[in-house]
């Protein structure tokens, strides 16, 4: 399309409909995306699984409904809304089919589950308190077309819980390790598996956990290879990146 | 081998050479790796490209030589040594073929370059001062069998330098974004490409860069999706993870 | 005037109306401003646009009304009140004409819009969540007599949004770059324009954004020239400084 | 020129020398700067005063000499080199005229002093230890064509030193306030003058000055209007920004 | 049991019921704990005093009741619940005998007090505000079968209060030193006694106490020997560790 | 008295009423204060002005009333209660005469104002928002028998306000400088006066003021001599220390 | 002895050799230790193993020699010197028998190894770089009469190394877990053993390890029970505390 | 004198020697100190003891010699030079009588010891490593005419050392408490004495002492009244302030 627009412009020049000088002006005024570069739109559309994403925090229920309706009107499906308040969910549900989870605050409007990648993503947590962040990651990945296996409450202070799930870990294409407090889970899993590990520090803990800072620093210093880190409580980011890698995988 | 060992033990039980009770005891005393789990050895051998890795810092030249000779004696090739001092390189070179780069302090003993993945890894830096970290990443990835494209000094304060290399970025399977100071490179690249971006903050900068802390925090807060972060100056970690993903890719 | 006061005093000495010794005492007791130095009053009156400024936070609605009425009584116009609560706005509006914006909490009492500078100030934000800080900056600048152009939601993760507005940026006399999270907007804009860029970090974000600290550090480390930084969420400070520069401009 | 290049391309399309499709491809492959946007080159050339800038730190003397010779060969003058080691200065001086200051490590190759702005920039410091940073700012501004007035050692613990220089401060178009320790100088000057104040925290101090962090935070929290801040010890950045504003001024 | 399971498997191999190859597969799939290592269950059961522990924070009253009932159903006694809300306590009390303290939020379900260690644990606090943390430690230790002596409000700013209790301190097997603000209590007690001192920093204080960080750092730097530290406000951890040491003691 | 107690004991020994061995035991069991050292009671009684002090925060209204009544029952006067809630004040007022200030939360029970020192303590603040902390300092000092002069809202961004009060400052025996934000007031006053300056950072500010940390660091780095610092918002501490010095003064 | 001294004094009073008044004075002037309290000398003599301890850092070789000779002259044995430079060791060795380890900088003068406790202390490290701190702990414990088992390089990124040593861990009375980087070792060991775990963060690592801060925070947030923490690199403190507990053990 | 100068000027006006208009100009151009305010010179001259102070750090030996000679030439005595290098001392000693201490780097040129205050200042330290900072404080105070009593190595981990010196502490007019590590000394002394305590945190310590930050925070949070704090290692500041208070004392 953009390419078409550019071709049209150039054909207009060729045919003398507009002068080269006028075209120069147009190029200057056109937004960059009109030039037809590969990623001509940067609108972060998530082509894997054809989902769209809305960051719900700081938006009113009405604003969210408006955006969802606009997207749904253009045939959008699996529209992901993160950090979505219950109020917003209730409003949206009155007009649009919505799959909403009140714990992780993730909503999927016009849900049409479809597996578009072959591999499995494992989401593991250190404790039960990390669940909401983990679910944000898991549901993001599922919404983007991935099979997700959950391994919750397998923290390193009870290693057998983790080790008894080794086969599940071994088969993953990507592991998302979600942990607060000392965040050691990422290192231990990183030493057990051969695939990329995405570490998500959570703000779970008290005292010197400093709202996730300790887990964050700990994960960044992991002595295991293949581990990288996203922001504190950023379940969405981990799920999105995991989906990207899983869809690349053979 | 480990599997063989286990089979032998079980056959001894079968044949009555040892009693089941004695076998129980053996299982208890055997290191975990003897049980034949998938990742039966955890020695971090980097099967992609058949490389071995030695972290050179804090080891004497003699220790490094000893380890390299032992590995080479068992037929090792593409043995990667990171943070290798010039003294260590000089000592090793007297006895073993070594490809050494004094800027990023990476040595590859018994080098036998071989491409084992199809995709390309792009290593981009914000400035020329990030070069040593970037080279550690690039050489790690190359040593592990990857094709690497270098885009150095494409920092965001001169966007045209980055934008003029868009086609190269677009073709990458993974991008490693290396930057100090404000570390904005990761966000900008993350907004331009569809593949995973591994952000490496560097300790380059002065004043309120706080030895890489600012770049680290900045990268963790990237508003672009698909970005994850490794430790400050951890070129090796980024190169290793990039190789892992690149080898997974279709 | 102050000079006049000093002259009077000195003439009194000359005429013998008061002794030199008494004058010495007077000098000691007089406030510094009475000595006739150039900036004889430091009352922060904003002569550009003739506005007065009240920092609303920590003042009761009654106190604010009192100050506004006193100023208005002396013919004040375009009286700027920042961080003004809705309660205060409602109280003031009952007695004084007030232009109030409930999002950025800026009120302008006795508004008499007037352009006193020729150039344009561009206020750009990374995301929609930075809007309240940006509006504080924009309205401050407008209240002080400047033409303001708003470029909201042009964050670096979608570069085309920024680049398609290059002509607007290019024409600015000053750019105010408002961004939370990783704060990269300031660097990218700083690399695109030739005029001063005032960077305003916002407390928008979560996790390792640390309430604006990351954006602040990132902006201070900008690799672009011509960028300086004000306090987190300090929209007023940026708008005031931008107005100062814009009024200086040829 | 760039505009010329674009016109040429479009004329080639018009004349049928190349097809519109080929032109599309060329647009894609051309670096962004070839499209003729206003800031067609982003090479940070400092048109005010026609100076070029080289950041000397992390570059070898030979590299610096090479760059300087290349610039000088193209007729460059007033080529600014910051953080230039004495070794580099000695090497460059053998082949190129160089004005070098060993205290602030600023060199100006092919110096041709010329005033290109009418106003005066005042550089003030809290103590004598801030001198090297202040000189980096002052010499940068001078090299860019500005008249600079130095007010050194006028820290707030001896207010009379500052107050006795009020007339000088009052006449400035921009003031650069350089201070370490508690950095109060910026606030005090900000309350005295009507022009923009650029605050430069320095790493001067000990103990809880934390290498300039205290001065940085203090300056960011200035209760005076019109104050903005650059990175710790960033004399160059302050001098550059001050020159930008001074050249804009009526 | 686990050992039995392994024996069964091995006997099956011996008898030819399953082949060695099949056994290899089973070993791989069995959770680690099935292999009969010494700490075959890691369920953190607190064998000293036969107590079970539930961390109440982040669990609903219904969840806590469910867990308590399950434990009580299996004959559990002295079931410790920390950070238990009053709502949870009220719910549990309707069905299960519960000893609940609303100040330190510790509940003991099915209480059956019993001394299982001979020594005494002293819990000392710097001020009365540290009481809730101290009580969490004291009740944890009591629940685990220890004799506990409380020395509250013996902060170092009134040394005589501490010194007049020297005989009590001298007889302790372990001392738990609980303090906020400057946390000096641990050092002073560490210099007075011969037994291990477990320091618990509390978040009591204001301003530069930074929610316990100052006390934490202070305690870690104690110049007295025999002092170790747990997390801020971690009364449970201190009580548990003290009990461990007290039960070891001759 | 204590001395008397010791003498009695020794006389008992002398008279053979108790054996030396029994006396040894008594010494061991006696609290340290019984030995007759000068500061025989450490109960922090504030002998200057005969005031007693209660830190109200974290105590229930009933507890505070109880303590006040006990003190008043023993003839206490000028009983100082800091951080006293309005609820506590209302309860106490029903039974005891109380002078209460709801802004700084200071109450004085059984007030009997009396000047016991000759000099004057000046309490200065940077802004009106620092008022509650300043009043805590001022009322503490007054309660302890000092004459207090208030100089509020004399921040350094409007120097004339401070300079016009120089005579007041000059006559002070001690100055308490209360300021938030950048905390420069302490340095400027420290440079103007010859007497001790006690700096009180306040948590007033936003963004990078970090709840008083910036003011605290700034004050610690004051380039003026004679300045020392107390904790953030610690008005009481400053008032108490100022009183101590003022009572020492000739 | 001290008791004897006190008895003597009291007998003098009894016999009228000195008056009660004079005795009061003596009590005042006598150091506290002369009163015969249980810990009559606080000289930190390490009665377990009869060792004495000298902190070598900041003392000249001559000073160390002097102290050692004084101690040895009074029959001291197993005199422990930590942070002892090689120069100091060489000087001491010329006159006194010394067992010195140049890696952990621990010297033991007049060594007379003797086991005084029954249990075993295990010292485990995450990597080989933690060795010097671990050895300081191990040698301190040995010098104090303990049997020490070393488990070096058993970091969590290669779990099998740790798990294959489970029997050794299980038999320990105390475990000292020494680790830098992410410090996860303490949590994993804490989940495996029933005895106290003393965690020693080390300054080993780079980038976001922040000289041991990350390991320290991680260990303080350990989700395993029975773990407490000492200062960064404080091998001596851990060894001393471990010895204290080991000597208490049944 | 300054007053004289002002009188002269005013008499000139009275006599018609200069016109009032000319006088206005003179007032403007005169430095503030010429106006005759009480602290007419702010040159920080230390009138107590008639000492002058030079901060030696960052000044060359030649510069220091120059300043000292200028001062000595005007009859200066007891000229205090802090942070003075041995090189500077050697140079100065060749021309001027100098009392130099190489441990605390304090030099006193033209020394003429003289007691100008009646009271005693006690300087106490936690350990022997704090000695250099303590000596800077002690010598500063002595140079300013005070009697100083040193109590070194009386840290809180061996309370008897401190308590046995209670009489000395009790007689002090001011106590300077110098300590690194956990800095508890200030609190303990603050609880024992009735006079002002000036706390000086030192950078002594390792690991989590963070170069004095821990001691600084600890001292700021002292639960004892009458304690204030100066910058890390700022012995001079403490000595100067102590002298100020001591000279005020009755």
PDB file of C-alpha atoms in Angstrom, chain F residues 73-160:
ATOM      1  CA  UNK F  73       1.167  13.653  89.160  1.00  0.00           C
ATOM      2  CA  UNK F  74       4.818  13.980  90.157  1.00  0.00           C
ATOM      3  CA  UNK F  75       4.681  17.693  89.627  1.00  0.00           C
ATOM      4  CA  UNK F  76       5.960  17.696  86.058  1.00  0.00           C
ATOM      5  CA  UNK F  77       5.528  20.871  84.063  1.00  0.00           C
ATOM      6  CA  UNK F  78       6.253  21.802  80.437  1.00  0.00           C
ATOM      7  CA  UNK F  79       5.820  18.179  79.422  1.00  0.00           C
ATOM      8  CA  UNK F  80       6.648  18.065  75.724  1.00  0.00           C
ATOM      9  CA  UNK F  81       4.788  15.644  73.438  1.00  0.00           C
ATOM     10  CA  UNK F  82       6.005  15.504  69.809  1.00  0.00           C
ATOM     11  CA  UNK F  83       4.211  13.956  66.830  1.00  0.00           C
ATOM     12  CA  UNK F  84       0.988  14.071  68.851  1.00  0.00           C
ATOM     13  CA  UNK F  85      -2.194  13.254  66.946  1.00  0.00           C
ATOM     14  CA  UNK F  86      -5.267  15.471  67.245  1.00  0.00           C
ATOM     15  CA  UNK F  87      -7.098  12.550  68.835  1.00  0.00           C
ATOM     16  CA  UNK F  88      -4.489  12.293  71.537  1.00  0.00           C
ATOM     17  CA  UNK F  89      -4.604  16.054  72.094  1.00  0.00           C
ATOM     18  CA  UNK F  90      -8.373  16.025  72.488  1.00  0.00           C
ATOM     19  CA  UNK F  91      -8.217  13.193  74.987  1.00  0.00           C
ATOM     20  CA  UNK F  92      -5.455  14.752  77.062  1.00  0.00           C
ATOM     21  CA  UNK F  93      -7.096  18.186  77.059  1.00  0.00           C
ATOM     22  CA  UNK F  94     -10.090  16.781  78.848  1.00  0.00           C
ATOM     23  CA  UNK F  95      -8.020  16.103  81.951  1.00  0.00           C
ATOM     24  CA  UNK F  96      -4.825  18.124  81.763  1.00  0.00           C
ATOM     25  CA  UNK F  97      -4.009  21.694  80.664  1.00  0.00           C
ATOM     26  CA  UNK F  98      -2.444  21.372  77.207  1.00  0.00           C
ATOM     27  CA  UNK F  99      -0.996  23.869  74.744  1.00  0.00           C
ATOM     28  CA  UNK F 100      -1.342  22.077  71.402  1.00  0.00           C
ATOM     29  CA  UNK F 101      -0.381  23.113  67.877  1.00  0.00           C
ATOM     30  CA  UNK F 102      -2.146  21.056  65.193  1.00  0.00           C
ATOM     31  CA  UNK F 103       0.310  22.047  62.471  1.00  0.00           C
ATOM     32  CA  UNK F 104       3.540  20.785  63.992  1.00  0.00           C
ATOM     33  CA  UNK F 105       1.761  18.254  66.227  1.00  0.00           C
ATOM     34  CA  UNK F 106       3.543  19.459  69.339  1.00  0.00           C
ATOM     35  CA  UNK F 107       1.748  19.511  72.641  1.00  0.00           C
ATOM     36  CA  UNK F 108       2.958  20.980  75.910  1.00  0.00           C
ATOM     37  CA  UNK F 109       1.140  19.683  78.952  1.00  0.00           C
ATOM     38  CA  UNK F 110       1.056  21.680  82.180  1.00  0.00           C
ATOM     39  CA  UNK F 111       2.666  24.619  80.400  1.00  0.00           C
ATOM     40  CA  UNK F 112       4.570  27.077  82.582  1.00  0.00           C
ATOM     41  CA  UNK F 113       6.617  29.191  80.181  1.00  0.00           C
ATOM     42  CA  UNK F 114       9.883  30.346  81.687  1.00  0.00           C
ATOM     43  CA  UNK F 115      13.038  31.760  80.098  1.00  0.00           C
ATOM     44  CA  UNK F 116      16.074  29.916  81.441  1.00  0.00           C
ATOM     45  CA  UNK F 117      18.667  30.979  78.892  1.00  0.00           C
ATOM     46  CA  UNK F 118      19.724  34.451  77.884  1.00  0.00           C
ATOM     47  CA  UNK F 119      20.496  34.099  74.207  1.00  0.00           C
ATOM     48  CA  UNK F 120      18.157  33.855  71.248  1.00  0.00           C
ATOM     49  CA  UNK F 121      17.688  30.911  68.905  1.00  0.00           C
ATOM     50  CA  UNK F 122      16.729  31.804  65.331  1.00  0.00           C
ATOM     51  CA  UNK F 123      14.667  29.304  63.362  1.00  0.00           C
ATOM     52  CA  UNK F 124      14.803  30.015  59.631  1.00  0.00           C
ATOM     53  CA  UNK F 125      13.035  28.179  56.807  1.00  0.00           C
ATOM     54  CA  UNK F 126      13.503  28.090  53.075  1.00  0.00           C
ATOM     55  CA  UNK F 127       9.796  28.059  52.304  1.00  0.00           C
ATOM     56  CA  UNK F 128       6.391  28.057  53.893  1.00  0.00           C
ATOM     57  CA  UNK F 129       6.083  24.300  53.396  1.00  0.00           C
ATOM     58  CA  UNK F 130       8.876  23.717  55.890  1.00  0.00           C
ATOM     59  CA  UNK F 131       6.766  25.351  58.563  1.00  0.00           C
ATOM     60  CA  UNK F 132       5.622  22.278  60.464  1.00  0.00           C
ATOM     61  CA  UNK F 133       9.163  21.026  60.979  1.00  0.00           C
ATOM     62  CA  UNK F 134      10.334  24.500  61.918  1.00  0.00           C
ATOM     63  CA  UNK F 135       7.570  24.881  64.465  1.00  0.00           C
ATOM     64  CA  UNK F 136       8.486  21.538  66.030  1.00  0.00           C
ATOM     65  CA  UNK F 137      11.980  22.929  66.490  1.00  0.00           C
ATOM     66  CA  UNK F 138      10.798  26.324  67.713  1.00  0.00           C
ATOM     67  CA  UNK F 139       8.285  24.976  70.209  1.00  0.00           C
ATOM     68  CA  UNK F 140      10.746  22.423  71.514  1.00  0.00           C
ATOM     69  CA  UNK F 141      13.245  25.181  72.148  1.00  0.00           C
ATOM     70  CA  UNK F 142      10.652  27.437  73.742  1.00  0.00           C
ATOM     71  CA  UNK F 143       9.411  24.631  75.941  1.00  0.00           C
ATOM     72  CA  UNK F 144      12.999  24.147  77.093  1.00  0.00           C
ATOM     73  CA  UNK F 145      13.257  27.760  78.195  1.00  0.00           C
ATOM     74  CA  UNK F 146      14.668  29.587  75.190  1.00  0.00           C
ATOM     75  CA  UNK F 147      13.733  32.799  73.399  1.00  0.00           C
ATOM     76  CA  UNK F 148      13.028  31.923  69.751  1.00  0.00           C
ATOM     77  CA  UNK F 149      12.943  34.211  66.729  1.00  0.00           C
ATOM     78  CA  UNK F 150      11.239  32.895  63.581  1.00  0.00           C
ATOM     79  CA  UNK F 151      12.447  33.794  60.081  1.00  0.00           C
ATOM     80  CA  UNK F 152      10.183  31.868  57.769  1.00  0.00           C
ATOM     81  CA  UNK F 153      10.254  31.739  53.952  1.00  0.00           C
ATOM     82  CA  UNK F 154      13.708  33.235  53.504  1.00  0.00           C
ATOM     83  CA  UNK F 155      14.929  30.733  50.893  1.00  0.00           C
ATOM     84  CA  UNK F 156      18.000  31.436  48.810  1.00  0.00           C
ATOM     85  CA  UNK F 157      16.112  31.946  45.542  1.00  0.00           C
ATOM     86  CA  UNK F 158      15.144  35.367  46.921  1.00  0.00           C
ATOM     87  CA  UNK F 159      18.253  36.416  48.777  1.00  0.00           C
ATOM     88  CA  UNK F 160      16.929  39.838  49.780  1.00  0.00           C
TER      89      UNK F 160
END
